[in-house]
Short mmCIF file of C-alpha atoms and ligand atoms in Angstrom, two decimals:
data_model
loop_
_atom_site.label_atom_id
_atom_site.label_comp_id
_atom_site.label_asym_id
_atom_site.label_seq_id
_atom_site.Cartn_x
_atom_site.Cartn_y
_atom_site.Cartn_z
CA MET V 2 0.00 0.00 0.00
CA THR V 3 1.35 3.44 -0.85
CA VAL V 4 0.37 6.70 0.75
CA LEU V 5 -1.77 7.45 -2.27
CA ASP V 6 -4.02 4.50 -1.43
CA ARG V 7 -5.50 6.35 1.48
CA PRO V 8 -7.18 9.72 2.02
CA GLN V 9 -4.77 12.66 2.01
CA PRO V 10 -5.12 15.65 4.32
CA ARG V 11 -5.03 19.03 2.60
CA PRO V 12 -1.60 20.62 2.10
CA GLY V 13 -0.42 22.17 5.35
CA VAL V 14 -2.13 19.78 7.72
CA LEU V 15 0.88 17.49 8.12
CA ALA V 16 3.15 20.52 8.52
CA ILE V 17 1.49 21.10 11.87
CA ASP V 18 3.35 20.01 14.98
CA PRO V 19 0.53 18.96 17.31
CA TYR V 20 0.07 21.37 20.20
CA VAL V 21 1.69 20.03 23.36
CA PRO V 22 -0.20 21.29 26.41
CA GLY V 23 1.52 22.11 29.71
CA LYS V 24 2.31 19.06 31.81
CA SER V 25 -0.28 18.32 34.44
CA GLY V 26 1.49 15.88 36.72
CA ALA V 27 4.67 14.28 37.90
CA LYS V 28 5.45 10.82 39.21
CA GLY V 29 6.06 10.07 42.83
CA THR V 30 5.69 13.51 44.34
CA ALA V 31 3.34 14.09 47.22
CA LYS V 32 1.56 17.23 46.13
CA ILE V 33 1.41 18.62 42.61
CA HIS V 34 1.24 22.33 41.93
CA LYS V 35 0.23 22.78 38.31
CA LEU V 36 1.68 26.11 37.24
CA SER V 37 1.93 25.28 33.56
CA SER V 38 -1.24 26.47 31.84
CA ASN V 39 -2.07 29.88 33.35
CA GLU V 40 -5.07 28.51 35.22
CA THR V 41 -6.32 30.51 38.18
CA PRO V 42 -5.34 29.35 41.67
CA LEU V 43 -8.73 30.59 42.92
CA GLY V 44 -10.72 28.08 40.91
CA ALA V 45 -14.09 28.84 39.36
CA SER V 46 -16.69 30.99 41.11
CA PRO V 47 -18.81 28.82 43.43
CA LYS V 48 -21.81 30.34 41.62
CA ALA V 49 -20.50 29.06 38.29
CA ILE V 50 -19.96 25.62 39.78
CA ALA V 51 -23.54 25.58 41.10
CA ALA V 52 -24.90 26.70 37.71
CA PHE V 53 -22.93 23.99 35.96
CA LYS V 54 -24.31 21.35 38.32
CA SER V 55 -27.85 22.62 37.81
CA ILE V 56 -27.92 21.31 34.25
CA ALA V 57 -26.75 17.80 35.21
CA ASP V 58 -30.30 16.45 35.05
CA LYS V 59 -30.92 17.91 31.58
CA LEU V 60 -28.12 16.27 29.66
CA GLU V 61 -30.45 14.84 27.03
CA LEU V 62 -31.40 18.32 25.81
CA TYR V 63 -29.47 20.19 23.13
CA PRO V 64 -28.09 23.51 24.35
CA ASP V 65 -29.22 26.84 22.89
CA GLY V 66 -27.17 26.82 19.69
CA ALA V 67 -27.17 30.62 19.55
CA SER V 68 -25.75 31.02 23.09
CA THR V 69 -28.36 33.77 23.47
CA ALA V 70 -28.45 34.21 27.24
CA LEU V 71 -24.68 34.18 27.50
CA ARG V 72 -24.25 36.71 24.68
CA GLU V 73 -26.80 38.93 26.43
CA ALA V 74 -24.94 38.62 29.72
CA ILE V 75 -21.63 39.47 28.07
CA GLY V 76 -23.24 42.32 26.16
CA ALA V 77 -24.71 43.80 29.35
CA LYS V 78 -21.46 43.45 31.24
CA PHE V 79 -19.23 45.08 28.60
CA GLY V 80 -21.79 47.36 26.95
CA LEU V 81 -21.71 45.46 23.63
CA ASP V 82 -24.32 44.55 21.06
CA PRO V 83 -25.05 40.82 21.67
CA ALA V 84 -25.67 40.38 17.94
CA ARG V 85 -22.00 41.04 17.35
CA ILE V 86 -20.79 38.51 19.92
CA VAL V 87 -20.02 34.95 18.88
CA CYS V 88 -19.33 32.28 21.50
CA GLY V 89 -17.11 29.28 20.99
CA SER V 90 -15.74 26.17 22.57
CA GLY V 91 -12.79 28.06 24.03
CA SER V 92 -11.41 31.09 22.28
CA ASP V 93 -9.18 28.61 20.44
CA GLU V 94 -12.26 27.61 18.46
CA ILE V 95 -12.96 31.25 17.62
CA LEU V 96 -9.36 31.70 16.44
CA SER V 97 -9.71 28.65 14.19
CA LEU V 98 -13.10 29.73 12.86
CA LEU V 99 -11.80 33.20 12.03
CA THR V 100 -8.85 31.69 10.21
CA SER V 101 -10.86 29.18 8.23
CA ALA V 102 -13.35 31.87 7.27
CA TYR V 103 -10.76 34.39 6.06
CA VAL V 104 -7.62 32.46 5.11
CA GLY V 105 -7.46 30.11 2.12
CA PRO V 106 -4.68 28.08 0.52
CA GLY V 107 -1.65 30.25 -0.17
CA ASP V 108 -2.92 33.22 1.85
CA GLU V 109 -0.64 34.61 4.51
CA GLY V 110 -1.30 35.07 8.21
CA VAL V 111 1.02 37.17 10.36
CA PHE V 112 1.91 36.77 14.04
CA THR V 113 4.97 37.63 16.11
CA THR V 114 8.06 35.52 16.97
CA HIS V 115 6.89 34.39 20.38
CA GLY V 116 3.18 34.77 19.68
CA PHE V 117 0.60 32.28 20.93
CA LEU V 118 1.09 28.93 19.11
CA VAL V 119 -2.53 28.42 18.13
CA TYR V 120 -2.22 31.13 15.42
CA LYS V 121 0.32 29.14 13.45
CA LEU V 122 -1.71 25.93 13.83
CA ALA V 123 -4.88 27.62 12.64
CA ILE V 124 -3.16 29.19 9.61
CA LEU V 125 -1.57 25.90 8.56
CA ALA V 126 -4.83 24.01 9.08
CA ALA V 127 -6.52 26.44 6.70
CA GLY V 128 -3.82 25.82 4.08
CA GLY V 129 -2.36 29.27 4.69
CA VAL V 130 1.23 30.38 5.05
CA PRO V 131 2.42 31.48 8.51
CA VAL V 132 4.52 34.65 8.45
CA VAL V 133 6.49 35.57 11.56
CA ALA V 134 7.12 39.22 12.43
CA PRO V 135 10.15 39.80 14.67
CA GLU V 136 9.65 41.18 18.18
CA LYS V 137 11.67 43.77 20.06
CA ASP V 138 12.58 42.95 23.67
CA LEU V 139 10.12 40.02 23.63
CA THR V 140 7.37 42.49 22.73
CA ALA V 141 5.30 42.83 19.58
CA ASP V 142 6.73 45.46 17.24
CA VAL V 143 4.10 47.29 15.20
CA ASP V 144 6.54 48.38 12.47
CA ALA V 145 7.81 44.81 12.05
CA ILE V 146 4.25 43.49 11.79
CA LEU V 147 3.36 46.11 9.19
CA SER V 148 6.53 45.26 7.23
CA ALA V 149 5.51 41.58 7.21
CA VAL V 150 2.21 42.39 5.47
CA THR V 151 2.13 41.58 1.74
CA PRO V 152 -0.64 41.56 -0.88
CA LYS V 153 -1.28 37.94 0.20
CA THR V 154 -1.90 38.79 3.87
CA LYS V 155 -5.43 38.03 5.07
CA ILE V 156 -5.10 37.98 8.83
CA VAL V 157 -2.89 39.42 11.58
CA PHE V 158 -2.94 37.98 15.10
CA LEU V 159 -1.84 39.96 18.12
CA ALA V 160 -2.03 38.49 21.60
CA ASN V 161 -2.16 41.49 23.91
CA PRO V 162 -0.84 40.71 26.46
CA ASN V 163 1.08 37.93 24.80
CA ASN V 164 1.49 34.41 26.12
CA PRO V 165 4.17 33.19 26.95
CA THR V 166 6.10 36.49 27.26
CA GLY V 167 3.59 38.41 29.41
CA THR V 168 4.41 41.62 27.52
CA TYR V 169 1.87 43.99 25.94
CA ILE V 170 1.70 47.01 23.68
CA PRO V 171 -0.23 50.18 24.58
CA PHE V 172 -3.57 50.79 22.88
CA GLU V 173 -2.07 53.72 20.94
CA GLU V 174 0.27 51.21 19.33
CA VAL V 175 -2.58 48.83 18.55
CA LYS V 176 -4.38 51.72 16.86
CA ARG V 177 -1.26 52.54 14.88
CA LEU V 178 -1.08 48.90 13.79
CA HIS V 179 -4.69 49.00 12.68
CA ALA V 180 -4.23 52.30 10.85
CA GLY V 181 -1.30 50.83 8.91
CA LEU V 182 -3.14 47.70 7.75
CA PRO V 183 -5.04 47.50 4.47
CA LYS V 184 -8.80 47.54 5.12
CA HIS V 185 -9.28 44.00 3.83
CA VAL V 186 -6.83 42.49 6.34
CA LEU V 187 -8.45 41.09 9.47
CA LEU V 188 -6.79 42.13 12.74
CA VAL V 189 -7.45 39.68 15.59
CA LEU V 190 -6.80 41.08 19.06
CA ASP V 191 -6.51 38.13 21.44
CA ALA V 192 -7.19 39.54 24.89
CA ALA V 193 -7.18 36.30 26.88
CA TYR V 194 -5.53 38.01 29.86
CA ALA V 195 -7.20 41.45 29.61
CA GLU V 196 -8.80 41.22 33.08
CA TYR V 197 -5.40 40.90 34.74
CA VAL V 198 -3.84 43.96 33.11
CA ARG V 199 -3.48 47.01 35.37
CA ARG V 200 -2.07 49.61 32.98
CA ASN V 201 -3.64 52.93 32.04
CA ASP V 202 -2.39 52.73 28.47
CA TYR V 203 -3.88 49.26 27.88
CA ALA V 204 -7.20 48.44 26.23
CA ALA V 205 -8.48 45.07 25.07
CA GLY V 206 -9.75 46.53 21.80
CA ILE V 207 -13.52 47.07 22.12
CA GLU V 208 -13.27 50.61 20.79
CA LEU V 209 -11.42 49.49 17.65
CA VAL V 210 -13.92 46.72 16.96
CA SER V 211 -16.79 49.18 17.36
CA THR V 212 -15.32 51.69 14.95
CA SER V 213 -13.94 49.49 12.18
CA GLU V 214 -14.89 46.69 9.82
CA ASN V 215 -11.76 44.58 10.16
CA VAL V 216 -10.98 44.11 13.85
CA VAL V 217 -12.11 41.26 16.12
CA MET V 218 -11.40 40.95 19.84
CA THR V 219 -11.33 37.45 21.36
CA ARG V 220 -11.83 36.70 25.06
CA THR V 221 -11.87 33.57 27.16
CA PHE V 222 -13.47 32.11 30.26
CA SER V 223 -10.45 29.83 30.72
CA LYS V 224 -8.17 32.21 32.54
CA ILE V 225 -9.44 34.62 35.18
CA TYR V 226 -12.89 32.99 35.29
CA GLY V 227 -11.38 29.56 35.95
CA LEU V 228 -13.54 27.63 33.47
CA ALA V 229 -10.80 26.17 31.25
CA ASN V 230 -12.21 22.67 31.64
CA LEU V 231 -15.55 23.70 30.12
CA ARG V 232 -14.03 25.28 26.98
CA LEU V 233 -15.70 28.65 26.63
CA GLY V 234 -14.62 31.76 24.77
CA TRP V 235 -16.16 34.55 22.72
CA CYS V 236 -15.41 37.32 20.34
CA TYR V 237 -16.76 40.78 19.62
CA ALA V 238 -16.75 41.38 15.90
CA PRO V 239 -18.12 43.61 13.16
CA ALA V 240 -21.58 42.38 12.06
CA SER V 241 -20.30 40.96 8.77
CA ILE V 242 -17.63 38.91 10.52
CA ALA V 243 -20.04 37.64 13.20
CA ASP V 244 -22.30 36.60 10.33
CA ALA V 245 -19.50 34.64 8.63
CA LEU V 246 -18.59 32.87 11.89
CA ASN V 247 -22.19 31.96 12.57
CA ARG V 248 -22.36 30.29 9.15
CA ILE V 249 -19.35 28.04 9.64
CA ARG V 250 -19.44 27.21 13.36
CA GLY V 251 -21.01 24.01 14.61
CA PRO V 252 -24.73 24.56 15.26
CA PHE V 253 -24.27 23.65 18.96
CA ASN V 254 -20.63 24.56 19.43
CA VAL V 255 -21.00 25.59 23.08
CA ASN V 256 -22.35 23.06 25.56
CA GLY V 257 -25.05 23.80 28.11
CA GLY V 258 -22.80 23.37 31.13
CA ALA V 259 -20.44 25.99 29.75
CA LEU V 260 -23.29 28.37 28.93
CA ALA V 261 -24.77 28.11 32.44
CA ALA V 262 -21.40 28.43 34.17
CA GLY V 263 -20.33 31.33 31.95
CA ILE V 264 -23.45 33.36 32.75
CA ALA V 265 -22.97 32.83 36.48
CA ALA V 266 -19.23 33.53 36.29
CA ILE V 267 -19.73 36.87 34.59
CA ALA V 268 -22.19 37.92 37.29
CA ASP V 269 -19.75 37.11 40.09
CA GLU V 270 -17.70 40.28 39.97
CA ALA V 271 -16.33 39.75 43.47
CA HIS V 272 -14.68 36.52 42.37
CA VAL V 273 -12.96 38.30 39.50
CA SER V 274 -11.75 41.12 41.76
CA ASP V 275 -10.38 38.56 44.21
CA ALA V 276 -8.43 36.98 41.38
CA VAL V 277 -7.09 40.37 40.29
CA ALA V 278 -6.10 41.22 43.87
CA HIS V 279 -4.36 37.87 44.28
CA ASN V 280 -2.40 38.48 41.09
CA GLU V 281 -1.58 42.05 42.10
CA ARG V 282 -0.04 40.71 45.26
CA TRP V 283 1.89 37.73 43.92
CA LEU V 284 3.00 38.73 40.42
CA PRO V 285 5.32 41.49 41.69
CA TRP V 286 6.46 39.33 44.60
CA LEU V 287 7.46 36.46 42.30
CA THR V 288 9.10 38.87 39.86
CA THR V 289 11.23 40.40 42.61
CA GLU V 290 12.07 37.22 44.48
CA ILE V 291 13.01 35.25 41.38
CA GLY V 292 14.99 38.23 40.08
CA LYS V 293 16.97 38.27 43.34
CA LEU V 294 18.18 34.76 42.58
CA GLY V 295 20.01 36.09 39.54
CA LEU V 296 17.43 34.86 37.05
CA GLU V 297 16.08 37.16 34.36
CA VAL V 298 12.33 37.64 34.63
CA THR V 299 10.41 39.43 31.88
CA PRO V 300 8.06 42.03 33.40
CA SER V 301 4.57 40.64 32.88
CA VAL V 302 1.09 42.13 32.95
CA GLY V 303 -0.60 38.71 32.92
CA ASN V 304 -0.91 35.97 35.53
CA PHE V 305 2.32 34.31 34.52
CA LEU V 306 6.03 35.03 34.22
CA LEU V 307 8.71 34.12 31.75
CA ILE V 308 11.94 33.12 33.52
CA ARG V 309 15.22 32.89 31.62
CA PHE V 310 17.87 30.43 32.77
CA PRO V 311 21.60 30.62 32.14
CA ASN V 312 23.12 28.58 29.36
CA VAL V 313 25.38 26.83 31.86
CA PRO V 314 25.42 23.04 32.35
CA GLY V 315 23.38 22.14 35.42
CA ARG V 316 21.60 25.53 35.39
CA THR V 317 19.62 25.38 32.16
CA ALA V 318 15.86 25.67 31.77
CA LYS V 319 15.76 21.94 31.12
CA ASP V 320 17.66 21.23 34.35
CA ALA V 321 15.38 23.58 36.26
CA ASP V 322 12.29 21.93 34.78
CA ALA V 323 13.49 18.50 35.96
CA PHE V 324 14.46 19.87 39.39
CA LEU V 325 11.10 21.59 39.92
CA THR V 326 9.05 18.70 38.54
CA GLU V 327 10.68 16.36 41.04
CA ARG V 328 9.36 18.66 43.76
CA GLY V 329 5.85 18.67 42.35
CA LEU V 330 6.20 22.12 40.80
CA ILE V 331 5.06 21.90 37.20
CA LEU V 332 6.09 24.83 35.01
CA ARG V 333 5.83 25.17 31.26
CA ALA V 334 8.76 24.52 28.95
CA VAL V 335 8.50 26.98 26.07
CA GLY V 336 10.98 25.61 23.52
CA ALA V 337 8.11 25.35 21.04
CA TYR V 338 7.74 29.12 21.35
CA GLY V 339 11.38 29.66 20.38
CA LEU V 340 12.34 30.18 24.02
CA PRO V 341 14.42 27.10 24.89
CA ASP V 342 16.24 28.93 27.71
CA CYS V 343 13.01 29.84 29.49
CA LEU V 344 10.26 28.39 31.60
CA ARG V 345 6.85 29.97 32.06
CA LEU V 346 5.47 30.10 35.58
CA THR V 347 1.79 30.67 36.32
CA VAL V 348 1.06 32.67 39.48
CA GLY V 349 -0.20 30.06 41.92
CA ASP V 350 -1.61 30.11 45.42
CA GLU V 351 0.57 31.36 48.24
CA GLU V 352 1.92 27.92 49.05
CA ALA V 353 2.91 27.19 45.46
CA ASN V 354 4.49 30.62 44.97
CA ARG V 355 6.63 30.28 48.06
CA LEU V 356 7.63 26.72 47.14
CA VAL V 357 8.71 27.83 43.65
CA VAL V 358 10.94 30.57 45.03
CA GLU V 359 12.46 28.19 47.61
CA ALA V 360 13.03 25.51 45.00
CA LEU V 361 14.57 27.94 42.53
CA ALA V 362 16.87 29.24 45.27
CA ALA V 363 17.98 25.67 45.99
CA PHE V 364 18.41 25.01 42.27
CA MET V 365 20.62 28.05 41.76
CA LYS V 366 22.76 27.21 44.82
CA GLY V 367 22.94 23.47 44.21
C1 PLP T 30 -5.13 30.59 27.14
C2 PLP T 30 -5.11 31.42 25.92
C3 PLP T 30 -6.20 31.45 25.08
C4 PLP T 30 -7.52 30.83 25.46
O1 PLP T 30 -7.72 29.59 25.16
P1 PLP T 30 -9.15 28.95 25.37
O2 PLP T 30 -9.30 28.17 24.11
O3 PLP T 30 -10.18 30.02 25.49
O4 PLP T 30 -9.02 28.11 26.58
C5 PLP T 30 -6.19 32.28 23.98
N1 PLP T 30 -5.12 33.05 23.72
C6 PLP T 30 -4.05 33.06 24.52
C7 PLP T 30 -2.94 33.98 24.22
C8 PLP T 30 -4.01 32.24 25.64
O5 PLP T 30 -2.94 32.23 26.42
#
């Protein structure tokens, strides 16, 4: 049998390296602290958990395929027109839907050197050509992105703040990026960590979506809302783009448990402020304490930190990863993001944060 005797995926599909999620466990350690996927240490809102449970006796019913109540709740919360909100099974689904709607074979999609990996996967899956724009100081560079745009460009992805670097660009810069793009190029602003950002010059992008025809903002319930397990995300888009997404998405792409939990989560503002306060306390603490150990930490506005390790035998990121994993501290290796010298650390609960600093101190001394 030759390869031609079986179905062939479209060009590009086999060029994809499957996404490798953060590790979730380690062998033989007493207690595991999973600090590898930017999940919240506070868990989901108890109200969201109760709402999720409340649909357990209705599993035979299809969910509302239009996610109406959730879109209304999001619209009310952010002051947006629910008709221009599309919900998805995680914002990853929205990113894929946007790409398959607007990128075809041979079309180019632009993202930055250490940009979120899903962009490249989505572009390749659509048969498109990934184009990487260089960053400056681990931060998106608007001029470099604009220089990467060609007549074949259909989509530009910007994670703001970016994962795994934790860096962001001010809204003035996002507007300059938009102003420099041709009107037919779709600009996707991935604001997965927007709730965590405490900077006056930051905006997730609502204003740009409202005032243009080619900007979409994506958001997620996986991070600050603590609903990663349910897979729930959404986007705010121009009407024509929402229309295109609604044509190609699965008719019931968001499940009822996610819809119920999402509505309750959005109403629990206290839970979100607690999560912000927790991050406000521990992000700077971790940055300072890890910096004191002689490790380079990239200043982050998210709920995670990028730590650079020396290129010295016994002290590398790989060595640190093994050392920490043995102690039940699971960080994220980011070689796939072009950062082989780094590990990404999610802000954990107090116990985990203190253990990480102690373990890193022992690692650097050892
Ligand atoms: C976590 C993350 C997402 C969200 O993924 P979901 O599919 O909503 O869980 C999107 N973009 C970035 C940059 C992320 O880090």
